[in-house]
């Protein structure tokens, strides 16, 4: 909790009905042998956590040496005003 002026703000995960959805994506972390940069391929973002995993298997089929991935999760948060306006 942080006080800015006389208003107290709390940051919390946004679980309201109209909150943006939790989304998932996978990206490839495999380094290219040539210049040591990441492959940078990324799955489409999905609200279904299993869909990006399917993308990873497809990516592996296309690039059999790409075996390192990161899951990118976007979780909505919201600032909640507690004090007087
Ligand atoms: Zn890759």
mmCIF file of N, CA and C in Angstrom, residues 37-78:
data_model
loop_
_atom_site.group_PDB
_atom_site.id
_atom_site.type_symbol
_atom_site.label_atom_id
_atom_site.label_comp_id
_atom_site.label_asym_id
_atom_site.label_seq_id
_atom_site.Cartn_x
_atom_site.Cartn_y
_atom_site.Cartn_z
ATOM 1 N N UNK A 37 21.950 -14.968 -30.576
ATOM 2 C CA UNK A 37 20.710 -14.246 -30.287
ATOM 3 C C UNK A 37 19.566 -15.247 -30.172
ATOM 4 N N UNK A 38 18.528 -14.857 -29.413
ATOM 5 C CA UNK A 38 17.396 -15.763 -29.217
ATOM 6 C C UNK A 38 16.598 -15.908 -30.504
ATOM 7 N N UNK A 39 16.009 -17.086 -30.654
ATOM 8 C CA UNK A 39 15.172 -17.376 -31.819
ATOM 9 C C UNK A 39 14.055 -16.337 -31.936
ATOM 10 N N UNK A 40 13.470 -15.962 -30.791
ATOM 11 C CA UNK A 40 12.476 -14.890 -30.760
ATOM 12 C C UNK A 40 11.106 -15.291 -31.293
ATOM 13 N N UNK A 41 10.926 -16.549 -31.659
ATOM 14 C CA UNK A 41 9.597 -16.983 -32.103
ATOM 15 C C UNK A 41 8.655 -16.983 -30.900
ATOM 16 N N UNK A 42 7.404 -16.563 -31.118
ATOM 17 C CA UNK A 42 6.441 -16.493 -30.023
ATOM 18 C C UNK A 42 5.093 -17.011 -30.482
ATOM 19 N N UNK A 43 4.432 -17.742 -29.590
ATOM 20 C CA UNK A 43 3.112 -18.279 -29.918
ATOM 21 C C UNK A 43 2.079 -17.162 -29.910
ATOM 22 N N UNK A 44 0.933 -17.387 -30.550
ATOM 23 C CA UNK A 44 -0.177 -16.453 -30.346
ATOM 24 C C UNK A 44 -0.576 -16.454 -28.873
ATOM 25 N N UNK A 45 -1.037 -15.315 -28.388
ATOM 26 C CA UNK A 45 -1.515 -15.212 -27.014
ATOM 27 C C UNK A 45 -2.882 -15.875 -26.909
ATOM 28 N N UNK A 46 -3.089 -16.606 -25.812
ATOM 29 C CA UNK A 46 -4.345 -17.337 -25.651
ATOM 30 C C UNK A 46 -4.813 -17.260 -24.205
ATOM 31 N N UNK A 47 -6.123 -17.366 -24.016
ATOM 32 C CA UNK A 47 -6.651 -17.467 -22.656
ATOM 33 C C UNK A 47 -6.643 -18.923 -22.190
ATOM 34 N N UNK A 48 -6.322 -19.827 -23.107
ATOM 35 C CA UNK A 48 -6.220 -21.254 -22.783
ATOM 36 C C UNK A 48 -4.743 -21.616 -22.650
ATOM 37 N N UNK A 49 -4.281 -21.963 -21.443
ATOM 38 C CA UNK A 49 -2.846 -22.200 -21.238
ATOM 39 C C UNK A 49 -2.295 -23.370 -22.051
ATOM 40 N N UNK A 50 -3.145 -24.265 -22.523
ATOM 41 C CA UNK A 50 -2.627 -25.429 -23.269
ATOM 42 C C UNK A 50 -2.339 -25.092 -24.730
ATOM 43 N N UNK A 51 -2.981 -24.037 -25.263
ATOM 44 C CA UNK A 51 -2.779 -23.711 -26.683
ATOM 45 C C UNK A 51 -1.328 -23.317 -26.990
ATOM 46 N N UNK A 52 -0.704 -22.453 -26.174
ATOM 47 C CA UNK A 52 0.704 -22.124 -26.443
ATOM 48 C C UNK A 52 1.621 -23.343 -26.324
ATOM 49 N N UNK A 53 1.248 -24.306 -25.495
ATOM 50 C CA UNK A 53 2.064 -25.523 -25.385
ATOM 51 C C UNK A 53 1.993 -26.310 -26.686
ATOM 52 N N UNK A 54 0.826 -26.334 -27.303
ATOM 53 C CA UNK A 54 0.685 -26.984 -28.609
ATOM 54 C C UNK A 54 1.576 -26.294 -29.629
ATOM 55 N N UNK A 55 1.614 -24.953 -29.569
ATOM 56 C CA UNK A 55 2.488 -24.193 -30.469
ATOM 57 C C UNK A 55 3.948 -24.613 -30.280
ATOM 58 N N UNK A 56 4.367 -24.831 -29.024
ATOM 59 C CA UNK A 56 5.763 -25.207 -28.753
ATOM 60 C C UNK A 56 6.110 -26.530 -29.437
ATOM 61 N N UNK A 57 5.176 -27.481 -29.413
ATOM 62 C CA UNK A 57 5.435 -28.759 -30.093
ATOM 63 C C UNK A 57 5.532 -28.557 -31.603
ATOM 64 N N UNK A 58 4.664 -27.688 -32.150
ATOM 65 C CA UNK A 58 4.739 -27.389 -33.586
ATOM 66 C C UNK A 58 6.084 -26.741 -33.921
ATOM 67 N N UNK A 59 6.532 -25.821 -33.039
ATOM 68 C CA UNK A 59 7.803 -25.129 -33.271
ATOM 69 C C UNK A 59 8.970 -26.118 -33.209
ATOM 70 N N UNK A 60 8.885 -27.058 -32.283
ATOM 71 C CA UNK A 60 9.931 -28.081 -32.173
ATOM 72 C C UNK A 60 9.976 -28.953 -33.429
ATOM 73 N N UNK A 61 8.780 -29.274 -33.979
ATOM 74 C CA UNK A 61 8.744 -30.081 -35.204
ATOM 75 C C UNK A 61 9.436 -29.350 -36.354
ATOM 76 N N UNK A 62 9.209 -28.027 -36.416
ATOM 77 C CA UNK A 62 9.807 -27.237 -37.493
ATOM 78 C C UNK A 62 11.295 -26.980 -37.244
ATOM 79 N N UNK A 63 11.681 -26.912 -35.961
ATOM 80 C CA UNK A 63 13.077 -26.623 -35.596
ATOM 81 C C UNK A 63 13.491 -27.601 -34.500
ATOM 82 N N UNK A 64 13.890 -28.813 -34.894
ATOM 83 C CA UNK A 64 14.137 -29.885 -33.899
ATOM 84 C C UNK A 64 15.176 -29.526 -32.845
ATOM 85 N N UNK A 65 16.008 -28.527 -33.079
ATOM 86 C CA UNK A 65 17.033 -28.169 -32.085
ATOM 87 C C UNK A 65 16.534 -27.107 -31.100
ATOM 88 N N UNK A 66 15.316 -26.616 -31.277
ATOM 89 C CA UNK A 66 14.790 -25.572 -30.390
ATOM 90 C C UNK A 66 14.014 -26.211 -29.234
ATOM 91 N N UNK A 67 14.706 -26.364 -28.095
ATOM 92 C CA UNK A 67 14.126 -27.112 -26.976
ATOM 93 C C UNK A 67 13.961 -26.276 -25.713
ATOM 94 N N UNK A 68 14.248 -24.973 -25.765
ATOM 95 C CA UNK A 68 14.166 -24.134 -24.570
ATOM 96 C C UNK A 68 13.091 -23.060 -24.754
ATOM 97 N N UNK A 69 12.132 -23.006 -23.805
ATOM 98 C CA UNK A 69 10.987 -22.101 -23.940
ATOM 99 C C UNK A 69 10.722 -21.357 -22.636
ATOM 100 N N UNK A 70 9.993 -20.247 -22.739
ATOM 101 C CA UNK A 70 9.504 -19.546 -21.551
ATOM 102 C C UNK A 70 8.011 -19.326 -21.724
ATOM 103 N N UNK A 71 7.275 -19.477 -20.628
ATOM 104 C CA UNK A 71 5.847 -19.180 -20.655
ATOM 105 C C UNK A 71 5.663 -17.731 -20.228
ATOM 106 N N UNK A 72 4.939 -16.963 -21.020
ATOM 107 C CA UNK A 72 4.683 -15.548 -20.731
ATOM 108 C C UNK A 72 3.230 -15.433 -20.293
ATOM 109 N N UNK A 73 3.030 -15.059 -19.030
ATOM 110 C CA UNK A 73 1.674 -14.966 -18.481
ATOM 111 C C UNK A 73 1.353 -13.509 -18.205
ATOM 112 N N UNK A 74 0.213 -13.046 -18.706
ATOM 113 C CA UNK A 74 -0.210 -11.695 -18.400
ATOM 114 C C UNK A 74 -1.405 -11.751 -17.454
ATOM 115 N N UNK A 75 -1.221 -11.190 -16.246
ATOM 116 C CA UNK A 75 -2.251 -11.208 -15.216
ATOM 117 C C UNK A 75 -2.697 -9.768 -14.968
ATOM 118 N N UNK A 76 -3.982 -9.484 -15.155
ATOM 119 C CA UNK A 76 -4.434 -8.103 -14.938
ATOM 120 C C UNK A 76 -4.427 -7.731 -13.457
ATOM 121 N N UNK A 77 -3.934 -6.537 -13.176
ATOM 122 C CA UNK A 77 -3.958 -5.975 -11.832
ATOM 123 C C UNK A 77 -4.656 -4.627 -11.903
ATOM 124 N N UNK A 78 -5.124 -4.157 -10.760
ATOM 125 C CA UNK A 78 -5.816 -2.883 -10.744
ATOM 126 C C UNK A 78 -5.417 -2.115 -9.488
#
